[in-house]
One Martini backbone bead per residue (centre of mass of N, CA, C, O) as a GRO file, in nm:
protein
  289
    1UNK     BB    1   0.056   0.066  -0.015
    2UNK     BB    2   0.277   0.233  -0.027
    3UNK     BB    3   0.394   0.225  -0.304
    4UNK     BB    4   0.124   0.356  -0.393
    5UNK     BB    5   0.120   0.621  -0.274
    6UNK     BB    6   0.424   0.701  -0.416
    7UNK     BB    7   0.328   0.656  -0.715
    8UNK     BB    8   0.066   0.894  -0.694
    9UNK     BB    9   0.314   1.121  -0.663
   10UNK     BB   10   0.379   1.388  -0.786
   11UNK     BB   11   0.633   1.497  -1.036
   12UNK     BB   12   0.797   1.771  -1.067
   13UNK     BB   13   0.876   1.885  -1.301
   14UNK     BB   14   1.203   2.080  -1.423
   15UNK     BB   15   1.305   2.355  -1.590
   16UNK     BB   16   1.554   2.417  -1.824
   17UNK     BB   17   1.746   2.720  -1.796
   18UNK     BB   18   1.937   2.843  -1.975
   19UNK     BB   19   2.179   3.067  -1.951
   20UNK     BB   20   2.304   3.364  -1.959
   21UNK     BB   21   2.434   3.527  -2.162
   22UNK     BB   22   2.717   3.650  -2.254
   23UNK     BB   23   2.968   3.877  -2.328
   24UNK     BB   24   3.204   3.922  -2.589
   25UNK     BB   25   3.489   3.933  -2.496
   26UNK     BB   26   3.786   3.944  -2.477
   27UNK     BB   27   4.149   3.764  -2.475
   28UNK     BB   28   4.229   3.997  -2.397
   29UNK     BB   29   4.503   4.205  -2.173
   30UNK     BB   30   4.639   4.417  -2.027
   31UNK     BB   31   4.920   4.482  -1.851
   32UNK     BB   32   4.838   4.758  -1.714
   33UNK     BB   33   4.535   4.630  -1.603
   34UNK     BB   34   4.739   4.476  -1.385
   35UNK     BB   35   4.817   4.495  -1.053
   36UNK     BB   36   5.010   4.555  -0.828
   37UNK     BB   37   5.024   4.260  -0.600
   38UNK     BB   38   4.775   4.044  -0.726
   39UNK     BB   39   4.985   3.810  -0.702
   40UNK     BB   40   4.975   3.489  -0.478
   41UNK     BB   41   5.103   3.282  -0.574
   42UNK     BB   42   5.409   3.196  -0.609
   43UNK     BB   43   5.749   3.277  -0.518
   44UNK     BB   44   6.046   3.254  -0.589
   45UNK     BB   45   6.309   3.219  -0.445
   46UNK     BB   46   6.658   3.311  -0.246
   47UNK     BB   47   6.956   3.314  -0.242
   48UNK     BB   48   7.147   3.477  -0.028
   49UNK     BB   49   7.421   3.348   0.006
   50UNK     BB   50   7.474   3.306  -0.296
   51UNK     BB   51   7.478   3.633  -0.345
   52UNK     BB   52   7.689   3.695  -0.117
   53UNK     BB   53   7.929   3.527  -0.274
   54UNK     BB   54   7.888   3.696  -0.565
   55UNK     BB   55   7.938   3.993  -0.389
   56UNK     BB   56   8.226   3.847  -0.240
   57UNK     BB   57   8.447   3.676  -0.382
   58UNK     BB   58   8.686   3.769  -0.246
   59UNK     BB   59   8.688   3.743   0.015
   60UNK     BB   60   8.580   3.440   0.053
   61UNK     BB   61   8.839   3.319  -0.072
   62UNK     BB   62   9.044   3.477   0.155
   63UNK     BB   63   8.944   3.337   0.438
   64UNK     BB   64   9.125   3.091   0.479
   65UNK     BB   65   9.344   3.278   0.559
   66UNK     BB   66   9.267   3.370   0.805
   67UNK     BB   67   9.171   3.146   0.952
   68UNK     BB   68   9.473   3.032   0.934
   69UNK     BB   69   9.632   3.229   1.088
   70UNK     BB   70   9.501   3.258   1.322
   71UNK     BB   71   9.540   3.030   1.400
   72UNK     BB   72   9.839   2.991   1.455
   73UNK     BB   73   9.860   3.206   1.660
   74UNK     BB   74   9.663   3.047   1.846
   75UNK     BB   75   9.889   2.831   1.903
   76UNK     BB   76  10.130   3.015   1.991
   77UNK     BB   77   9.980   3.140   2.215
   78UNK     BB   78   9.908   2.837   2.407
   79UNK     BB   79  10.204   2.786   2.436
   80UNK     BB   80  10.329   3.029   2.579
   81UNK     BB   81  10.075   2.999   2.817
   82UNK     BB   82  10.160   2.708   2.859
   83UNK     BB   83  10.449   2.605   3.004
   84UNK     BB   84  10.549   2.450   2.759
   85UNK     BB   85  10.759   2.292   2.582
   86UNK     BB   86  10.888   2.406   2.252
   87UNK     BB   87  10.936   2.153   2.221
   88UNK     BB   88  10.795   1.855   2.084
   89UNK     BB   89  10.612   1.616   2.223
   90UNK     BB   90  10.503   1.287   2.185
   91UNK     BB   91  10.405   1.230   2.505
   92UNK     BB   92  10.224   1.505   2.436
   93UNK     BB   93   9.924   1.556   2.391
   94UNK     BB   94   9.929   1.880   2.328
   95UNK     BB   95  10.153   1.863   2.085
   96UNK     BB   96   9.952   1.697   1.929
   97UNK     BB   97   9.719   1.883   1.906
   98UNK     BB   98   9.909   2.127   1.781
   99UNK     BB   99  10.002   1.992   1.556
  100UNK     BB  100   9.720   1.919   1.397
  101UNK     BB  101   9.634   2.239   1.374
  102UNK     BB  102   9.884   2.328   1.217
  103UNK     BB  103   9.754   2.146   0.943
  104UNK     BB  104   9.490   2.312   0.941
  105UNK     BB  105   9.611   2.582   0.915
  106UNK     BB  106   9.768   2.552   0.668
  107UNK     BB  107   9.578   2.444   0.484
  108UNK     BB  108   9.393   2.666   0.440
  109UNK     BB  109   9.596   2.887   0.361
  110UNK     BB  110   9.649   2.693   0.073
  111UNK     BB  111   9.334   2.717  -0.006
  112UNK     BB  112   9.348   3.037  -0.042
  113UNK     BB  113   9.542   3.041  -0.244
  114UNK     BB  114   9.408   2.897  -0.470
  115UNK     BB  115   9.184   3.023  -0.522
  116UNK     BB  116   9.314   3.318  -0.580
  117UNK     BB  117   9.475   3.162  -0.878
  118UNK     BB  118   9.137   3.053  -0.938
  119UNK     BB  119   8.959   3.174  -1.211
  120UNK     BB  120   8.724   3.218  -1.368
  121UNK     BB  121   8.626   3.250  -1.670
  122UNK     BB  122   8.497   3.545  -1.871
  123UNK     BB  123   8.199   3.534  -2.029
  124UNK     BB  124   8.191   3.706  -2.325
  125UNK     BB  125   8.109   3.899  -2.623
  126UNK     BB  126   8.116   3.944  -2.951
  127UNK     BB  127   8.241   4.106  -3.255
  128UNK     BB  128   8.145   4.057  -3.546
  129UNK     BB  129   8.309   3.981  -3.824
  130UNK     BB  130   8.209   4.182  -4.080
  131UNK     BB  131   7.904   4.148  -4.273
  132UNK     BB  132   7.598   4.262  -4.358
  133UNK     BB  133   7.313   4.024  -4.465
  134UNK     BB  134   7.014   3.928  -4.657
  135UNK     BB  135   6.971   3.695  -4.807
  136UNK     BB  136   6.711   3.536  -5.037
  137UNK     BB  137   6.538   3.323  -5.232
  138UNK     BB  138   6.356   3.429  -5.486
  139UNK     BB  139   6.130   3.186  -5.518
  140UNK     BB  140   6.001   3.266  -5.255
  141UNK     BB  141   5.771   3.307  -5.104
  142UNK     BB  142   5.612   3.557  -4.899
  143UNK     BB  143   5.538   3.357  -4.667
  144UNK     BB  144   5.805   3.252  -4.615
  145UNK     BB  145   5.954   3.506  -4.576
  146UNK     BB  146   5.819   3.585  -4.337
  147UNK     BB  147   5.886   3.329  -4.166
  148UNK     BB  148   6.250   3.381  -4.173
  149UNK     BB  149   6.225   3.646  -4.044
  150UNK     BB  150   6.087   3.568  -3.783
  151UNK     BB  151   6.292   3.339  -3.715
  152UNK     BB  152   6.558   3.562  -3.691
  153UNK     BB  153   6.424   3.758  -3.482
  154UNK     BB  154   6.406   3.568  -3.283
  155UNK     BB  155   6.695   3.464  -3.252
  156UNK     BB  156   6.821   3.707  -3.200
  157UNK     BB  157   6.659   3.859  -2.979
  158UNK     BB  158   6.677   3.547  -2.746
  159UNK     BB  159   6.987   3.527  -2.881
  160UNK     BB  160   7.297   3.484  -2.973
  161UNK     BB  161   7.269   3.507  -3.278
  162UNK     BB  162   7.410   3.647  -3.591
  163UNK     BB  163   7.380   3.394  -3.785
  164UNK     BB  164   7.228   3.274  -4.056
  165UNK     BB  165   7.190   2.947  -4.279
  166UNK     BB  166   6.977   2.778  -4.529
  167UNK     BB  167   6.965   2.442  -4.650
  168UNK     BB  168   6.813   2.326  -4.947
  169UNK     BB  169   6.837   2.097  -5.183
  170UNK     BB  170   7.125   2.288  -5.255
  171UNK     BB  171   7.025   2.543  -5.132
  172UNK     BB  172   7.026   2.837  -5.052
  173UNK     BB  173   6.794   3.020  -4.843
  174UNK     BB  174   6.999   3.177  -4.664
  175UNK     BB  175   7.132   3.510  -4.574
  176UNK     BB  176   7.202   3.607  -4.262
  177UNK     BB  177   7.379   3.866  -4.088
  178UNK     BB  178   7.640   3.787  -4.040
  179UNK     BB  179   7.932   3.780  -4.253
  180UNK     BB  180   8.186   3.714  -4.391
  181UNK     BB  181   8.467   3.790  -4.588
  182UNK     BB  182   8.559   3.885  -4.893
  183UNK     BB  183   8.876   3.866  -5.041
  184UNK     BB  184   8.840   4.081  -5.225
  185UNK     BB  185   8.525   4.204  -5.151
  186UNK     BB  186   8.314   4.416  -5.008
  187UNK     BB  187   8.137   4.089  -4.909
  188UNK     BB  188   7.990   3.829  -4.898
  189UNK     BB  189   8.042   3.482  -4.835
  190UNK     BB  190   7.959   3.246  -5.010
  191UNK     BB  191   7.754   2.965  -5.037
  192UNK     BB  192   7.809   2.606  -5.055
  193UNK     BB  193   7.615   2.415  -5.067
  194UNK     BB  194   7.737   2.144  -5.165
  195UNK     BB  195   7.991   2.124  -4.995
  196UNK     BB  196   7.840   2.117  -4.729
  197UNK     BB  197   7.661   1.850  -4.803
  198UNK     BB  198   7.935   1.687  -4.793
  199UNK     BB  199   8.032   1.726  -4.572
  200UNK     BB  200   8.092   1.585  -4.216
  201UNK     BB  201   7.902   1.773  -4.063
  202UNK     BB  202   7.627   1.684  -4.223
  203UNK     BB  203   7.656   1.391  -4.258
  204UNK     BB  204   7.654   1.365  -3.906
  205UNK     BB  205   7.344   1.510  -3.861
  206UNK     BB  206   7.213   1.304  -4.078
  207UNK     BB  207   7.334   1.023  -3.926
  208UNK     BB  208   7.142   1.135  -3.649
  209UNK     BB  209   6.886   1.340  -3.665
  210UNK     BB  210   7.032   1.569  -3.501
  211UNK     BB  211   7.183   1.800  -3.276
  212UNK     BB  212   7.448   2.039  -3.293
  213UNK     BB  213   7.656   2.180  -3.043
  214UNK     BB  214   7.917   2.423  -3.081
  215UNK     BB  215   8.031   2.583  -2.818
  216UNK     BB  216   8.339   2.577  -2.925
  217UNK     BB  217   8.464   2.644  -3.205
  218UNK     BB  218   8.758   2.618  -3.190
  219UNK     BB  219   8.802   2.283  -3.088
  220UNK     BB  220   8.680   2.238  -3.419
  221UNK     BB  221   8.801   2.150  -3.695
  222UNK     BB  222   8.501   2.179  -3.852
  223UNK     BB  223   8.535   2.525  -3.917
  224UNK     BB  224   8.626   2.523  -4.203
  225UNK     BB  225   8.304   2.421  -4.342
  226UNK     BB  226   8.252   2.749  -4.228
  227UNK     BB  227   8.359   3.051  -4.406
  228UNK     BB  228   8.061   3.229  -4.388
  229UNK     BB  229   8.163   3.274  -4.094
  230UNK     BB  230   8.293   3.440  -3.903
  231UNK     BB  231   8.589   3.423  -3.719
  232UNK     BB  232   8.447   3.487  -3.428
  233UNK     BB  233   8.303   3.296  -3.359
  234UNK     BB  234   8.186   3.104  -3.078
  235UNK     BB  235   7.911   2.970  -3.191
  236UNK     BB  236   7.724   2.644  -3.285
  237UNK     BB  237   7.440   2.542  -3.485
  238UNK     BB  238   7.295   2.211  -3.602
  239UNK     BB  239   7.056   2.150  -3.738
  240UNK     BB  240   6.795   1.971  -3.893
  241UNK     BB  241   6.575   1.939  -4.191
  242UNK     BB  242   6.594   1.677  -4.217
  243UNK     BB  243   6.676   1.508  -4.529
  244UNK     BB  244   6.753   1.841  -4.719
  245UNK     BB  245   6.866   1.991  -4.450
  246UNK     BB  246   7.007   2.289  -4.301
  247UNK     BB  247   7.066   2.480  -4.021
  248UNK     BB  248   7.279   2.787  -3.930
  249UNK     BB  249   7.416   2.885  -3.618
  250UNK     BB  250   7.566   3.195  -3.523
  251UNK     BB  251   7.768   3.320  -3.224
  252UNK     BB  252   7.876   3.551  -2.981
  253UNK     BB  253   7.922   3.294  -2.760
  254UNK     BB  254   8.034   3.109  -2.520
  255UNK     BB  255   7.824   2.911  -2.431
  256UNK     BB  256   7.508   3.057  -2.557
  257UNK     BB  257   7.367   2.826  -2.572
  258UNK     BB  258   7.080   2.699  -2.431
  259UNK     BB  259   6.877   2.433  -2.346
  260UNK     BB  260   6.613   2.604  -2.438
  261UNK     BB  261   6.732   2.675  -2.748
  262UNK     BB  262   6.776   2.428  -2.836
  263UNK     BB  263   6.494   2.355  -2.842
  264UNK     BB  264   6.341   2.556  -2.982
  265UNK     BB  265   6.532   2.515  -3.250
  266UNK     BB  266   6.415   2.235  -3.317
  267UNK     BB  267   6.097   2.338  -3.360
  268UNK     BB  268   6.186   2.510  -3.577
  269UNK     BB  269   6.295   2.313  -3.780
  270UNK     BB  270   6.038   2.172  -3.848
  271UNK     BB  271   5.864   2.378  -3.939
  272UNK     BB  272   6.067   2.445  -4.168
  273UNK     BB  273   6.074   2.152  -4.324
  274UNK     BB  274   5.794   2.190  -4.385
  275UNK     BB  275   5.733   2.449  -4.576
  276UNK     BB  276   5.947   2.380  -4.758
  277UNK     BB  277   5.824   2.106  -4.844
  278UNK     BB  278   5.606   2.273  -5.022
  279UNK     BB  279   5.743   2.465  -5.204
  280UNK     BB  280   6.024   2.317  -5.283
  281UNK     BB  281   5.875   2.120  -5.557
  282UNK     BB  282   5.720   2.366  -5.727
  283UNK     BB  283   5.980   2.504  -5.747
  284UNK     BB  284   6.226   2.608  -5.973
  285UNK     BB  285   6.473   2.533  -6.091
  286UNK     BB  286   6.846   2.651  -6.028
  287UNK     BB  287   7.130   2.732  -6.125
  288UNK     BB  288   7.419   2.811  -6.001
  289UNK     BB  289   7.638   3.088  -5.957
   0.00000   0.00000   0.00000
């Protein structure tokens, strides 16, 4: 009976009712009307020490000496006033204790003398030897062209990169930033697309599939294949574009590409290569001048 009397009780319908439209807002927000002070998040750390050891570097190195004499004066002078005699006995403890102290002010010392003679190379930027070039292969879209030279401001703008050249498909299709001078006139020197990606640096690039990045470009034999670019470059990146091309990025300083920009560049390249790889089929070969 009593389920008869539940079935029995009506259920009131419940209408749903759409929400109001809002309008609509912009997607973007201006910098300058977010208030300062407004940001709740977490906010980075501060290391206090490491600031203060690196804004105090001569001192601190300094320190080990200074600590180091102190003990030797302190072990001298309470040798002085505890009545012991002056030659060493070993089977006195107190003679064992201050040889011990001795050893350690001395090392002390000497660490501090180490300090102050190896001092970190100061890696500073360097002003690329060169001329100025733009050059960029006359059959590419404008499309392309467009894209080729966000890729160049972006990478000058927030990388060490001074120089960019990208080859594809034996032809250079890009030749912008300093270039080396040409030996007769002042022009830049031309760019052998054939002769680069015969090289051993495109060859070895080629059949790893990945970036190559030369962090300090002296150390490396392989900079003889790359002469168009400054005498003092400092740093390469070699892109690796598929299988049909490279990308060539001179820096000027040493390991000035970190580990963010070498991924950044990892894909731009991959966007360069579906890019040209669209465009490059259709357009018409032409002789290498």
């Amino acid at each position: 009976m009593e389920a008869g009397r539940i079935l029995q009780i009506g259920i009131p319908w419940i209408t749903w009712r759409s929400p109001p439209r809002l309008p609509n807002f912009p997607r973007y927000i201006c910098a300058s009307s977010i208030q300062r002070g407004s940001y709740k998040g977490p906010k980075p750390g501060r290391d206090w020490i490491a600031d203060w050891v690196s804004k105090n570097d001569d001192a601190v190195r300094s320190m080990p000496i200074y600590v180091g004499g102190a003990s030797l004066l302190a072990v001298l002078f309470n040798r002085a006033i505890s009545g012991i005699a002056p030659v060493a006995d070993a089977s006195s403890s107190q003679s064992r204790a201050d040889l011990l102290t001795l050893g350690l002010a001395v090392t002390n010392v000497l660490t501090g003398l180490v300090w102050l003679s190896i001092r970190p190379k100061s890696i500073t930027p360097v002003e690329p030897q060169g001329v100025e070039c733009q050059e960029i292969y006359s059959h590419l879209p404008e499309s392309v062209v467009s894209e080729i030279l966000w890729v160049w401001e972006s990478l000058s703008a927030v990388t060490c990169c001074k120089s960019l050249v990208i080859v594809y498909d034996c032809q250079c299709i890009v030749q912008i930033g300093v270039a080396a001078k040409s030996l007769n006139i002042d022009e830049p020197f031309a760019v052998d697309a054939a002769k680069l990606m015969q090289g051993s640096l495109y060859q070895g690039v080629l059949k790893s599939g990945a970036q190559s990045c030369m962090a300090n470009l002296s150390l490396y034999p392989g900079r003889s294949e790359l002469p168009f670019l400054p005498s003092n470059t400092q740093a390469v990146i070699l892109q690796p574009l598929g299988d049909r091309g490279i990308a060539v990025l001179g820096g000027d300083t040493i390991r000035g590409f970190t580990t963010s920009d070498q991924t950044w560049i990892s894909y731009i390249g991959e966007k360069l290569d579906a890019t040209l790889a669209n465009y490059m089929s259709s357009m018409p070969s032409v002789v290498q001048e």
